[in-house]
Coordinates of C-alpha atoms in Angstrom, one line a residue:
M1 CA 1.0 10.7 -7.1
I2 CA 4.5 10.9 -5.6
G3 CA 4.8 10.8 -1.9
L4 CA 7.5 12.9 -0.2
I5 CA 8.8 11.9 3.2
S6 CA 11.6 13.5 5.3
A7 CA 12.9 13.2 8.8
T8 CA 15.2 16.2 9.2
A9 CA 15.1 19.9 8.5
A10 CA 17.5 19.5 5.5
G11 CA 15.3 16.7 4.1
A12 CA 12.2 18.8 4.5
V13 CA 13.7 21.7 2.6
A14 CA 14.6 19.4 -0.3
A15 CA 11.1 17.8 -0.2
Q16 CA 9.6 21.2 -0.4
R17 CA 11.7 22.0 -3.5
L18 CA 10.2 19.0 -5.2
A19 CA 6.8 19.9 -4.0
S20 CA 7.1 23.4 -5.4
A21 CA 8.5 22.1 -8.8
W22 CA 5.8 19.4 -9.1
P23 CA 2.7 20.8 -7.2
E24 CA 0.3 18.6 -9.2
R25 CA 2.3 15.4 -8.9
T26 CA 3.4 15.4 -5.2
R27 CA 2.1 15.1 -1.7
V28 CA 4.1 15.8 1.4
Y29 CA 3.6 13.2 4.2
E30 CA 4.0 14.5 7.8
G31 CA 4.2 12.7 11.1
P32 CA 6.3 9.8 12.3
V33 CA 8.4 8.5 9.5
R34 CA 7.3 4.9 9.8
D35 CA 3.6 5.9 9.6
A36 CA 4.3 8.3 6.8
V37 CA 6.1 5.6 4.7
G38 CA 3.2 3.2 5.3
R39 CA 0.6 5.7 4.2
A40 CA 2.6 6.8 1.2
F41 CA 3.3 3.2 0.2
G42 CA -0.4 2.4 0.1
E43 CA -1.6 5.6 -1.5
C44 CA 1.1 6.7 -4.1
E45 CA 2.5 5.3 -7.3
Q46 CA 6.0 6.5 -6.3
V47 CA 7.7 7.6 -3.1
V48 CA 10.8 9.8 -2.6
C49 CA 12.4 9.4 0.9
F50 CA 14.9 11.9 2.1
L51 CA 16.5 9.3 4.3
A52 CA 19.5 7.0 4.3
T53 CA 19.0 3.9 2.1
G54 CA 19.5 1.5 5.0
A55 CA 16.7 3.2 6.9
V56 CA 14.3 3.1 4.0
V57 CA 15.1 -0.6 3.3
R58 CA 14.1 -1.4 6.9
L59 CA 11.0 0.7 6.7
I60 CA 9.6 -0.7 3.4
A61 CA 10.7 -4.3 3.8
P62 CA 7.5 -5.4 5.6
L63 CA 5.4 -3.5 2.9
L64 CA 6.9 -5.1 -0.2
G65 CA 4.5 -7.3 -2.1
D66 CA 5.1 -7.6 -5.9
K67 CA 7.3 -5.6 -8.2
G68 CA 4.4 -5.2 -10.6
T69 CA 2.3 -3.4 -8.0
D70 CA 4.7 -1.9 -5.5
P71 CA 5.4 1.8 -5.9
G72 CA 8.8 2.9 -7.1
V73 CA 11.0 4.2 -4.3
V74 CA 13.8 6.8 -4.6
C75 CA 16.1 7.8 -1.8
V76 CA 17.8 11.1 -1.5
D77 CA 20.7 11.7 0.9
E78 CA 20.7 14.5 3.5
A79 CA 23.1 16.6 1.4
G80 CA 21.1 16.2 -1.8
R81 CA 24.0 14.7 -3.7
F82 CA 22.5 11.5 -4.9
A83 CA 19.0 10.3 -5.9
V84 CA 19.1 6.5 -5.6
S85 CA 16.6 4.2 -7.4
L86 CA 15.9 1.7 -4.6
V87 CA 12.8 -0.3 -5.5
G88 CA 10.7 -0.6 -8.7
G89 CA 13.3 0.6 -11.1
H90 CA 11.2 -0.3 -14.2
A91 CA 7.8 -1.3 -13.2
G92 CA 7.5 1.4 -10.6
G93 CA 9.3 4.0 -12.6
A94 CA 12.0 4.6 -10.0
N95 CA 14.8 4.8 -12.5
A96 CA 13.2 7.5 -14.5
L97 CA 12.1 9.3 -11.3
A98 CA 15.7 9.3 -9.9
V99 CA 16.8 11.1 -13.1
E100 CA 13.9 13.6 -12.7
V101 CA 14.7 14.2 -9.1
G102 CA 18.3 14.7 -9.9
E103 CA 17.5 17.4 -12.5
V104 CA 15.4 19.3 -10.0
L105 CA 17.7 19.0 -7.0
G106 CA 21.0 18.9 -8.8
A107 CA 21.6 15.4 -7.5
E108 CA 23.4 12.6 -9.3
P109 CA 20.9 9.8 -10.2
V110 CA 22.1 6.4 -9.1
V111 CA 20.6 3.5 -11.1
T112 CA 21.8 0.0 -10.6
T113 CA 19.4 -1.9 -12.8
A114 CA 21.6 -4.0 -15.1
T115 CA 20.0 -3.1 -18.4
D116 CA 19.9 0.6 -17.6
A117 CA 23.6 0.5 -16.5
V118 CA 24.8 -0.7 -19.9
G119 CA 22.2 1.1 -22.0
V120 CA 20.2 -2.0 -23.0
P121 CA 16.4 -1.3 -23.0
G122 CA 14.5 -3.1 -20.3
L123 CA 12.0 -5.5 -21.8
D124 CA 9.4 -4.1 -19.4
T125 CA 10.1 -0.5 -20.5
L126 CA 9.2 -0.8 -24.2
G127 CA 5.7 0.6 -23.8
M128 CA 3.9 -2.8 -24.2
P129 CA 2.6 -5.4 -21.8
V130 CA 5.2 -8.1 -21.4
E131 CA 4.8 -11.8 -20.5
G132 CA 7.1 -14.6 -19.8
D133 CA 10.7 -15.0 -18.5
V134 CA 11.7 -11.3 -18.4
A135 CA 14.7 -12.1 -16.1
G136 CA 15.9 -15.0 -18.2
V137 CA 15.8 -13.1 -21.5
S138 CA 17.3 -10.0 -20.0
R139 CA 20.2 -12.0 -18.6
A140 CA 20.8 -13.4 -22.1
L141 CA 20.8 -9.9 -23.5
L142 CA 23.3 -8.8 -21.0
D143 CA 25.5 -11.8 -21.4
G144 CA 25.7 -11.4 -25.2
E145 CA 23.9 -14.6 -26.0
N146 CA 22.1 -14.8 -29.3
V147 CA 18.4 -13.8 -28.7
E148 CA 15.9 -14.4 -31.5
L149 CA 13.5 -11.6 -32.4
D150 CA 10.3 -13.0 -33.8
L151 CA 8.3 -10.1 -35.1
E152 CA 5.0 -11.9 -35.9
I153 CA 3.6 -8.4 -36.0
S154 CA 5.9 -5.6 -37.3
W155 CA 5.9 -2.9 -34.6
P156 CA 8.2 0.1 -33.9
L157 CA 10.7 -0.9 -31.3
P158 CA 13.6 1.0 -29.8
A159 CA 17.2 -0.1 -30.7
L160 CA 18.0 -3.6 -29.5
P161 CA 21.5 -4.9 -28.9
P162 CA 23.4 -6.6 -31.8
N163 CA 22.9 -10.0 -30.2
V164 CA 19.1 -9.7 -30.9
R165 CA 18.6 -11.1 -34.4
R166 CA 15.7 -12.0 -36.7
P167 CA 15.6 -15.7 -37.7
A168 CA 16.5 -16.6 -41.3
P169 CA 13.5 -16.8 -43.6
D170 CA 14.1 -20.6 -44.2
A171 CA 14.4 -21.3 -40.5
T172 CA 12.5 -24.3 -39.2
T173 CA 9.7 -24.0 -36.7
E174 CA 11.8 -25.9 -34.2
R175 CA 13.9 -23.2 -32.6
G176 CA 16.1 -23.0 -29.6
G177 CA 17.5 -20.4 -27.2
P178 CA 16.1 -17.3 -25.7
A179 CA 13.6 -15.3 -27.8
I180 CA 11.6 -12.1 -27.9
V181 CA 8.2 -12.6 -29.6
V182 CA 6.1 -9.6 -30.7
T183 CA 2.5 -10.9 -31.2
D184 CA -1.1 -10.3 -30.3
R185 CA -2.0 -14.0 -30.3
V186 CA -2.3 -16.3 -27.4
P187 CA -0.3 -19.6 -27.7
A188 CA -2.3 -22.8 -27.8
G189 CA -1.8 -23.4 -24.1
G190 CA -3.3 -20.0 -23.3
R191 CA -0.4 -18.7 -21.2
V192 CA 3.3 -17.8 -21.7
S193 CA 5.2 -19.8 -19.1
G194 CA 8.4 -18.7 -17.4
P195 CA 9.8 -17.9 -13.9
E196 CA 9.1 -14.2 -14.5
E197 CA 5.5 -14.5 -15.6
T198 CA 3.9 -11.1 -15.7
L199 CA 0.5 -11.7 -17.3
G200 CA -1.1 -9.9 -14.4
A201 CA -2.2 -6.2 -14.3
D202 CA -1.0 -4.1 -17.2
R203 CA -1.2 -0.3 -17.7
A204 CA -4.9 -0.3 -16.8
G205 CA -4.7 -2.8 -14.0
R206 CA -6.7 -5.3 -16.1
T207 CA -5.7 -9.0 -16.4
E208 CA -6.4 -11.6 -19.0
E209 CA -8.2 -13.5 -16.4
T210 CA -10.6 -10.6 -16.0
L211 CA -11.9 -11.3 -19.5
T212 CA -11.7 -15.1 -19.6
A213 CA -13.0 -15.9 -16.1
G214 CA -15.5 -18.8 -16.4
R215 CA -14.4 -20.0 -19.8
P216 CA -12.2 -23.1 -20.5
R217 CA -8.7 -22.1 -21.6
G218 CA -8.7 -24.6 -24.4
A219 CA -11.8 -23.4 -26.1
G220 CA -11.4 -22.1 -29.6
E221 CA -8.5 -22.4 -32.0
P222 CA -5.8 -19.7 -32.1
L223 CA -4.9 -18.1 -35.4
G224 CA -2.0 -20.5 -36.1
A225 CA 0.6 -21.5 -33.5
L226 CA 3.5 -19.6 -32.2
P227 CA 6.9 -21.1 -33.1
H228 CA 7.6 -24.1 -30.9
R229 CA 10.5 -23.8 -28.5
G230 CA 12.2 -26.2 -26.1
A231 CA 10.7 -26.4 -22.6
G232 CA 13.8 -24.8 -21.1
D233 CA 14.1 -21.9 -23.5
A234 CA 13.5 -18.5 -22.1
R235 CA 10.9 -16.5 -23.9
V236 CA 9.3 -13.1 -23.6
V237 CA 6.2 -12.1 -25.4
L238 CA 5.5 -8.4 -26.1
R239 CA 1.9 -7.4 -26.7
P240 CA 1.6 -4.5 -29.2
P241 CA -1.6 -2.4 -29.2
S242 CA -2.7 -3.9 -32.5
L243 CA -6.3 -4.8 -32.0
V244 CA -9.3 -2.6 -32.5
V245 CA -12.7 -3.8 -31.4
G246 CA -15.7 -2.2 -33.1
V247 CA -18.8 -2.3 -30.9
G248 CA -22.5 -1.5 -31.4
A249 CA -25.1 -1.5 -28.7
S250 CA -28.8 -1.0 -28.2
R251 CA -29.8 1.7 -25.7
G252 CA -29.3 0.4 -22.2
A253 CA -27.0 -2.5 -23.2
P254 CA -25.5 -3.9 -19.9
T255 CA -21.7 -3.5 -19.4
D256 CA -21.3 -7.2 -18.6
E257 CA -23.0 -8.2 -21.9
V258 CA -20.6 -5.9 -23.8
L259 CA -17.6 -7.2 -22.0
G260 CA -18.7 -10.8 -22.3
L261 CA -19.1 -10.4 -26.1
I262 CA -15.6 -8.9 -26.4
E263 CA -14.1 -11.6 -24.3
S264 CA -15.6 -14.4 -26.3
A265 CA -14.6 -12.8 -29.6
L266 CA -11.0 -12.4 -28.6
H267 CA -10.8 -15.8 -26.9
D268 CA -12.3 -17.8 -29.7
A269 CA -9.9 -16.1 -32.2
G270 CA -6.9 -16.8 -30.0
L271 CA -6.2 -13.1 -29.5
S272 CA -4.8 -11.5 -26.4
P273 CA -6.9 -8.9 -24.7
R274 CA -3.6 -7.2 -23.7
S275 CA -3.1 -6.1 -27.3
L276 CA -6.4 -4.3 -27.3
A277 CA -5.8 -0.7 -28.3
E278 CA -9.3 0.8 -28.4
L279 CA -13.0 0.3 -28.6
A280 CA -14.6 2.1 -31.6
T281 CA -18.2 2.9 -32.2
V282 CA -20.5 5.5 -33.8
D283 CA -20.8 9.1 -32.5
A284 CA -24.4 8.5 -31.5
K285 CA -23.2 5.9 -28.9
A286 CA -20.5 8.1 -27.4
D287 CA -22.4 8.4 -24.1
E288 CA -23.9 4.9 -24.0
P289 CA -23.1 3.8 -20.4
G290 CA -22.5 0.2 -21.2
L291 CA -19.8 1.1 -23.8
V292 CA -18.3 3.8 -21.7
E293 CA -17.9 1.6 -18.7
A294 CA -16.7 -1.4 -20.8
A295 CA -13.9 0.8 -22.2
A296 CA -13.0 2.0 -18.7
R297 CA -12.8 -1.5 -17.3
L298 CA -10.7 -2.6 -20.2
G299 CA -8.4 0.4 -19.7
V300 CA -8.7 1.6 -23.4
P301 CA -10.3 4.7 -25.0
L302 CA -13.7 4.7 -26.5
V303 CA -13.2 6.2 -30.0
T304 CA -16.2 7.4 -31.9
H305 CA -16.7 8.2 -35.6
S306 CA -19.5 9.9 -37.5
A307 CA -22.2 7.9 -39.2
E308 CA -21.2 9.4 -42.5
E309 CA -17.6 8.2 -42.0
L310 CA -18.7 4.7 -41.1
A311 CA -21.2 4.5 -44.0
A312 CA -18.3 5.0 -46.4
V313 CA -16.4 2.0 -45.1
E314 CA -17.0 -1.2 -47.1
V315 CA -17.9 -4.1 -44.8
P316 CA -18.8 -7.8 -45.4
N317 CA -22.0 -7.7 -43.3
P318 CA -24.1 -4.6 -43.7
S319 CA -27.5 -4.4 -42.1
D320 CA -30.6 -2.3 -42.4
A321 CA -31.1 -2.1 -38.6
P322 CA -28.2 0.2 -37.8
L323 CA -28.9 2.2 -40.9
A324 CA -32.3 3.0 -39.6
A325 CA -31.2 3.6 -36.1
V326 CA -28.0 5.7 -36.5
G327 CA -27.6 6.3 -40.2
T328 CA -24.9 3.7 -41.2
P329 CA -25.4 0.1 -42.4
S330 CA -22.6 -1.0 -40.1
V331 CA -21.3 0.1 -36.7
A332 CA -19.2 -2.7 -35.3
E333 CA -17.3 -3.7 -38.5
A334 CA -17.1 -0.2 -39.9
A335 CA -15.9 1.3 -36.7
A336 CA -13.2 -1.3 -36.4
L337 CA -12.1 -1.0 -40.1
V338 CA -12.3 2.8 -40.4
G339 CA -8.5 3.1 -40.0
G340 CA -7.8 0.1 -42.2
G341 CA -6.5 -3.3 -41.2
E342 CA -7.4 -7.0 -41.3
L343 CA -10.8 -8.1 -40.2
L344 CA -10.0 -11.0 -37.8
V345 CA -13.5 -11.5 -36.3
P346 CA -16.5 -10.5 -38.4
K347 CA -19.6 -9.0 -36.8
R348 CA -21.0 -11.2 -34.1
K349 CA -23.8 -10.7 -31.6
S350 CA -23.9 -11.2 -27.9
E351 CA -25.7 -14.2 -26.3
R352 CA -28.1 -13.6 -23.5
A353 CA -28.8 -16.2 -20.9
D354 CA -32.5 -15.1 -20.6
G355 CA -33.0 -15.8 -24.3
K356 CA -33.9 -12.2 -25.1
P357 CA -32.5 -10.4 -28.3
A358 CA -28.9 -9.5 -28.3
M359 CA -28.1 -5.9 -27.3
A360 CA -24.5 -5.7 -28.5
T361 CA -22.4 -6.5 -31.5
C362 CA -18.6 -6.5 -32.0
A363 CA -16.0 -7.1 -34.7
V364 CA -12.2 -7.3 -34.3
V365 CA -9.6 -5.8 -36.6
R366 CA -5.8 -6.0 -36.5
R367 CA -4.8 -2.5 -37.4
P368 CA -1.7 -2.1 -39.6
A369 CA 1.5 -1.3 -37.8
R370 CA 2.4 2.3 -38.1
G371 CA 6.0 3.5 -38.2
R372 CA 7.0 6.3 -35.9
L373 CA 8.9 9.4 -36.9
A374 CA 10.1 11.8 -34.2
V375 CA 11.5 15.1 -35.5
V376 CA 13.9 16.1 -32.8
G377 CA 15.3 19.6 -32.1
L378 CA 18.7 19.3 -30.4
G379 CA 18.9 22.9 -29.3
P380 CA 21.9 25.2 -30.1
G381 CA 24.5 22.7 -29.1
A382 CA 25.0 22.8 -25.3
R383 CA 24.1 19.4 -23.7
D384 CA 22.2 21.1 -20.9
L385 CA 19.9 22.8 -23.4
L386 CA 18.9 19.5 -24.9
T387 CA 15.4 18.8 -23.5
P388 CA 14.6 15.6 -21.5
R389 CA 11.9 14.8 -24.2
A390 CA 14.6 15.0 -26.9
K391 CA 16.8 12.6 -24.9
A392 CA 13.9 10.2 -24.4
E393 CA 13.1 10.2 -28.2
L394 CA 16.8 9.6 -29.1
R395 CA 16.8 6.5 -26.8
R396 CA 13.5 5.3 -28.1
A397 CA 14.6 5.3 -31.7
S398 CA 15.9 2.2 -33.6
V399 CA 17.0 4.4 -36.5
L400 CA 18.7 7.8 -36.3
V401 CA 18.9 10.1 -39.4
G402 CA 20.8 13.3 -39.3
L403 CA 23.6 15.6 -40.4
D404 CA 26.9 14.0 -39.4
Q405 CA 28.1 16.9 -37.2
Y406 CA 24.8 16.8 -35.3
V407 CA 25.0 13.0 -34.9
D408 CA 28.4 13.5 -33.3
Q409 CA 26.8 15.8 -30.6
I410 CA 24.5 13.1 -29.3
R411 CA 26.1 9.8 -30.3
D412 CA 26.7 8.9 -26.7
L413 CA 23.0 9.1 -25.9
L414 CA 22.0 6.4 -28.4
R415 CA 21.2 2.9 -27.3
P416 CA 23.6 0.1 -28.5
G417 CA 22.3 -1.2 -31.8
T418 CA 20.8 2.1 -33.1
R419 CA 21.2 2.2 -36.8
I420 CA 22.7 5.6 -37.8
L421 CA 22.1 7.1 -41.2
E422 CA 24.2 10.3 -41.4
S423 CA 25.1 12.6 -44.3
G424 CA 26.9 15.9 -44.9
L425 CA 25.8 19.4 -45.5
G426 CA 23.3 20.2 -48.3
A427 CA 21.3 16.9 -48.2
E428 CA 18.3 18.0 -46.2
E429 CA 15.6 16.7 -48.6
E430 CA 17.4 13.4 -48.9
R431 CA 17.6 13.0 -45.2
A432 CA 13.9 13.8 -44.9
R433 CA 13.0 11.2 -47.6
T434 CA 15.2 8.6 -45.9
A435 CA 13.6 9.2 -42.5
V436 CA 10.1 8.9 -43.8
A437 CA 11.0 5.8 -45.8
E438 CA 12.4 4.1 -42.7
A439 CA 9.2 5.0 -40.7
R440 CA 7.1 3.5 -43.5
R441 CA 9.0 0.3 -43.0
G442 CA 7.7 0.2 -39.5
Q443 CA 10.7 1.6 -37.7
A444 CA 10.9 4.0 -34.8
V445 CA 12.9 6.8 -36.4
A446 CA 14.5 10.0 -35.0
L447 CA 15.3 12.7 -37.5
I448 CA 17.5 15.3 -35.8
G449 CA 18.2 18.9 -36.5
S450 CA 19.8 21.8 -34.6
G451 CA 17.8 24.3 -32.6
D452 CA 14.1 23.7 -33.0
A453 CA 13.3 21.1 -35.7
G454 CA 10.5 23.3 -37.0
V455 CA 12.6 26.5 -37.4
Y456 CA 14.8 26.4 -40.5
A457 CA 15.3 22.8 -39.9
M458 CA 14.1 19.3 -40.7
A459 CA 10.5 19.3 -39.7
S460 CA 9.3 21.1 -42.8
P461 CA 10.9 18.8 -45.5
A462 CA 10.0 15.7 -43.4
L463 CA 6.3 16.6 -43.1
A464 CA 6.3 17.5 -46.8
E465 CA 7.3 13.9 -47.5
A466 CA 5.2 12.2 -44.9
S467 CA 1.5 11.2 -45.4
D468 CA -0.9 9.9 -42.8
D469 CA 0.4 6.4 -42.9
I470 CA 3.0 7.0 -40.2
D471 CA 2.9 8.7 -36.8
V472 CA 4.9 12.0 -36.6
I473 CA 5.9 13.4 -33.3
G474 CA 7.5 16.9 -33.1
V475 CA 10.0 17.4 -30.3
P476 CA 10.7 21.1 -29.7
G477 CA 14.1 22.5 -29.1
V478 CA 15.8 25.8 -28.0
T479 CA 16.2 27.8 -31.2
A480 CA 19.4 29.7 -32.1
A481 CA 17.4 33.0 -31.8
L482 CA 16.4 32.2 -28.2
A483 CA 19.8 31.0 -27.2
A484 CA 21.3 34.2 -28.6
A485 CA 18.7 36.4 -27.0
A486 CA 19.5 34.9 -23.6
L487 CA 23.2 35.8 -24.0
L488 CA 22.4 39.3 -25.2
G489 CA 19.9 40.2 -22.5
A490 CA 16.3 40.7 -23.5
P491 CA 16.2 41.8 -27.2
L492 CA 13.0 39.9 -27.9
G493 CA 10.9 41.5 -25.2
H494 CA 8.4 42.8 -27.8
D495 CA 7.2 41.7 -31.3
H496 CA 10.0 40.0 -33.2
V497 CA 10.6 38.1 -36.4
S498 CA 13.2 35.7 -37.7
I499 CA 14.3 36.0 -41.4
S500 CA 16.8 33.8 -43.2
L501 CA 19.0 35.6 -45.6
S502 CA 19.9 32.5 -47.6
D503 CA 18.5 32.8 -51.1
L504 CA 19.3 29.1 -52.0
H505 CA 15.7 28.2 -51.6
T506 CA 13.9 31.5 -51.4
P507 CA 14.2 34.3 -54.1
W508 CA 16.0 37.4 -52.9
E509 CA 13.1 39.5 -54.0
V510 CA 10.9 37.7 -51.4
I511 CA 13.5 38.0 -48.7
E512 CA 13.9 41.7 -49.4
R513 CA 10.2 42.3 -49.2
R514 CA 10.0 40.6 -45.8
V515 CA 12.9 42.7 -44.5
R516 CA 11.3 45.9 -45.7
A517 CA 8.0 44.9 -44.0
A518 CA 9.8 44.2 -40.7
A519 CA 11.6 47.5 -41.0
E520 CA 8.5 49.5 -41.6
A521 CA 6.6 47.7 -38.8
D522 CA 9.4 48.5 -36.3
I523 CA 9.8 44.8 -35.4
V524 CA 13.0 43.4 -33.9
V525 CA 14.7 41.2 -36.5
T526 CA 16.9 38.1 -36.0
F527 CA 18.8 37.2 -39.2
Y528 CA 19.6 33.5 -39.7
N529 CA 22.1 32.4 -42.3
P530 CA 23.4 36.0 -42.5
R531 CA 26.5 35.5 -44.6
S532 CA 28.7 32.8 -46.1
R533 CA 31.7 32.7 -48.5
G534 CA 29.4 32.6 -51.5
R535 CA 26.8 35.0 -50.1
D536 CA 28.5 38.2 -48.9
W537 CA 26.2 40.9 -50.1
Q538 CA 22.8 40.0 -48.6
L539 CA 23.5 41.1 -45.0
P540 CA 24.8 44.6 -46.0
K541 CA 21.7 45.0 -48.2
A542 CA 19.4 43.9 -45.3
L543 CA 21.1 46.2 -42.8
A544 CA 20.8 49.1 -45.3
I545 CA 17.0 48.5 -45.5
L546 CA 16.7 48.6 -41.7
A547 CA 18.9 51.7 -41.5
G548 CA 16.3 53.6 -43.6
H549 CA 13.9 53.2 -40.7
R550 CA 16.1 53.1 -37.5
E551 CA 18.7 55.3 -35.9
P552 CA 22.4 54.4 -36.5
T553 CA 22.7 53.8 -32.7
T554 CA 20.1 51.0 -32.8
P555 CA 21.6 48.1 -30.7
V556 CA 22.6 45.0 -32.7
G557 CA 23.6 41.7 -31.1
V558 CA 26.0 39.4 -32.8
V559 CA 26.2 35.8 -31.4
R560 CA 28.3 33.0 -32.8
N561 CA 27.8 29.3 -31.8
A562 CA 25.5 30.2 -29.0
S563 CA 25.9 28.0 -25.9
R564 CA 28.9 26.1 -27.3
P565 CA 32.4 26.1 -25.8
D566 CA 33.8 28.2 -28.7
G567 CA 30.8 30.6 -28.7
S568 CA 31.0 34.3 -28.5
H569 CA 28.6 37.3 -28.3
R570 CA 28.9 41.0 -28.5
L571 CA 26.8 44.1 -28.7
T572 CA 27.3 46.8 -31.3
T573 CA 25.2 49.2 -33.3
L574 CA 23.5 49.3 -36.7
A575 CA 26.1 51.8 -37.9
A576 CA 29.1 50.1 -36.4
L577 CA 28.4 46.5 -37.4
D578 CA 31.0 45.1 -39.9
P579 CA 29.3 42.4 -42.0
A580 CA 32.7 40.9 -42.7
T581 CA 32.8 39.7 -39.0
V582 CA 29.7 37.6 -39.5
D583 CA 29.5 34.0 -40.9
M584 CA 27.0 31.1 -41.2
M585 CA 27.5 30.1 -37.6
T586 CA 26.2 33.5 -36.4
V587 CA 22.8 35.0 -35.8
V588 CA 22.4 38.8 -35.9
T589 CA 19.6 40.5 -33.9
V590 CA 18.7 44.1 -34.7
G591 CA 16.6 46.0 -32.2
N592 CA 13.6 48.2 -32.9
T593 CA 13.3 51.9 -32.2
A594 CA 12.6 51.2 -28.5
T595 CA 15.6 48.8 -28.0
R596 CA 18.3 50.1 -25.7
E597 CA 21.6 49.1 -24.2
I598 CA 21.3 48.9 -20.5
A599 CA 24.2 47.9 -18.3
G600 CA 25.9 46.2 -21.3
R601 CA 22.8 44.3 -22.2
M602 CA 20.4 44.6 -25.1
V603 CA 16.8 45.2 -23.9
T604 CA 13.6 45.7 -25.8
P605 CA 10.8 47.0 -23.6
R606 CA 7.6 44.9 -23.4
G607 CA 5.7 47.9 -24.8
Y608 CA 6.1 51.5 -25.7
R609 CA 3.9 52.6 -22.7
W610 CA 6.1 50.5 -20.4
Q611 CA 9.2 52.3 -21.6
E612 CA 7.6 55.7 -20.9
N613 CA 6.1 54.7 -17.5
P614 CA 8.1 51.7 -16.1
E615 CA 6.3 52.0 -12.7
G616 CA 3.0 51.1 -14.4
A617 CA 4.4 47.9 -15.9
E618 CA 3.3 44.5 -14.6

């Protein structure tokens, strides 16, 4: 929840604008400002104060505790010109909130966090729990020092600066200097030391101490040892969500017994509970209170699988007991292994202090790292039509794949160190293959295209190449048809269809059949790829087909480079349109029999009844 606090009428108006834009996210605090700030600070994850920064500093100073738990605070000046990230830039999300507030209020976000200011990703913003000397390693990143990247587990990371480097394969275990280590293992000492130790609450508020209370830190041998570093070397450990714990339980198994079993399994194997991604079990145990509560307390989902699915998984320790009870010879091991991976802890049973039979079993698997492919639509070209989600994915990627002219549009949004793989026109399939191949290598990849990536763009060839061994994220964008329609008026007010007139990949016979179907169905048509130097007859042919079903005066919109500085748009008619004035950068929208020109705009009524009786329209 975001608390909103103001002291003047102008501030109250701005606060109400945010409250109206985010009704489910915000709460307006009334009353004396000092009291309102105190209540919001204790009840909200973030706070926006419409006050001077000096006043807010004095108000929150006595309330500040720890940057890992304090809410993020943003200040907005009386005139609404600036949204200042004051406290909790990363941990409290104030930097991102300042940007969001700026977008709603038209204010300039002010972010002074050093890493954000120079485009270097904050180590506590990479989507993983972080431990160790965050400040020391961040300082080394900013100062250009060599920082070693030790990927004990290959995991998709955003672009890191050029001074972050992998060690040579023949490097000795004695290493020096600052380092970033990506691992799910606990070092032999049990903790990662450093002046910025952050092994406290993570995304779920859980701590490693929650699971290991009452057990000696030295118990058990870790799976190998992390590379030795000098005592004064700054080091940060990132905990990827790599561990899946399969659990089985008898009816009524106590939560504490389940948690104790998981704790001992991870501890004895030298694994960090902060890398726990999920608990997994059989469908029949989806509502088992002990498992549900254990997952809640660990801050991870409880994922269930059918007995048939688990029975098909080969496991080292099958048993007749679960087969008779739930229909599969294995629950714990099979549930952990159902998505593949390395079995680190075979099935083990809980130990009860009262000597009664165990009521829980578990097994631990390190799941394989999955690359990430974001297929991003950049919109029609204008920067303000590029969605915030698209911007976030561009900054999250370590590898960018795209057409060279599209890369140029967004090059300034990429983080330093992003590897760019660009190519010219006509290489769509090759770009798709390249993007998928990079994702399969464990990279975080952004594959870009204009408009919406799923409309005549890169999503289709990319998904044709991709299998279920990578994560694919679709990022929608504003299509050329929509951008053109907004300039023309409201031509898509009723049923409409988009048809590409390019016969490079689709036989003309198929295209013509689709145009005829749209003409006979009286559907508004937007033509993509209408005409090029080598294809100059398709558009006249398509227009002739439509002319057989529509009046010569039917409105036609012609939009070139919609939303770009050199863009243009005009309204004409089906009879008057000269195909020679159209090129590949143009979309042509032909109205239906109800489409009209009204005050210089192209308007298609929402329905034929509405056109006849506009007063009865909604």
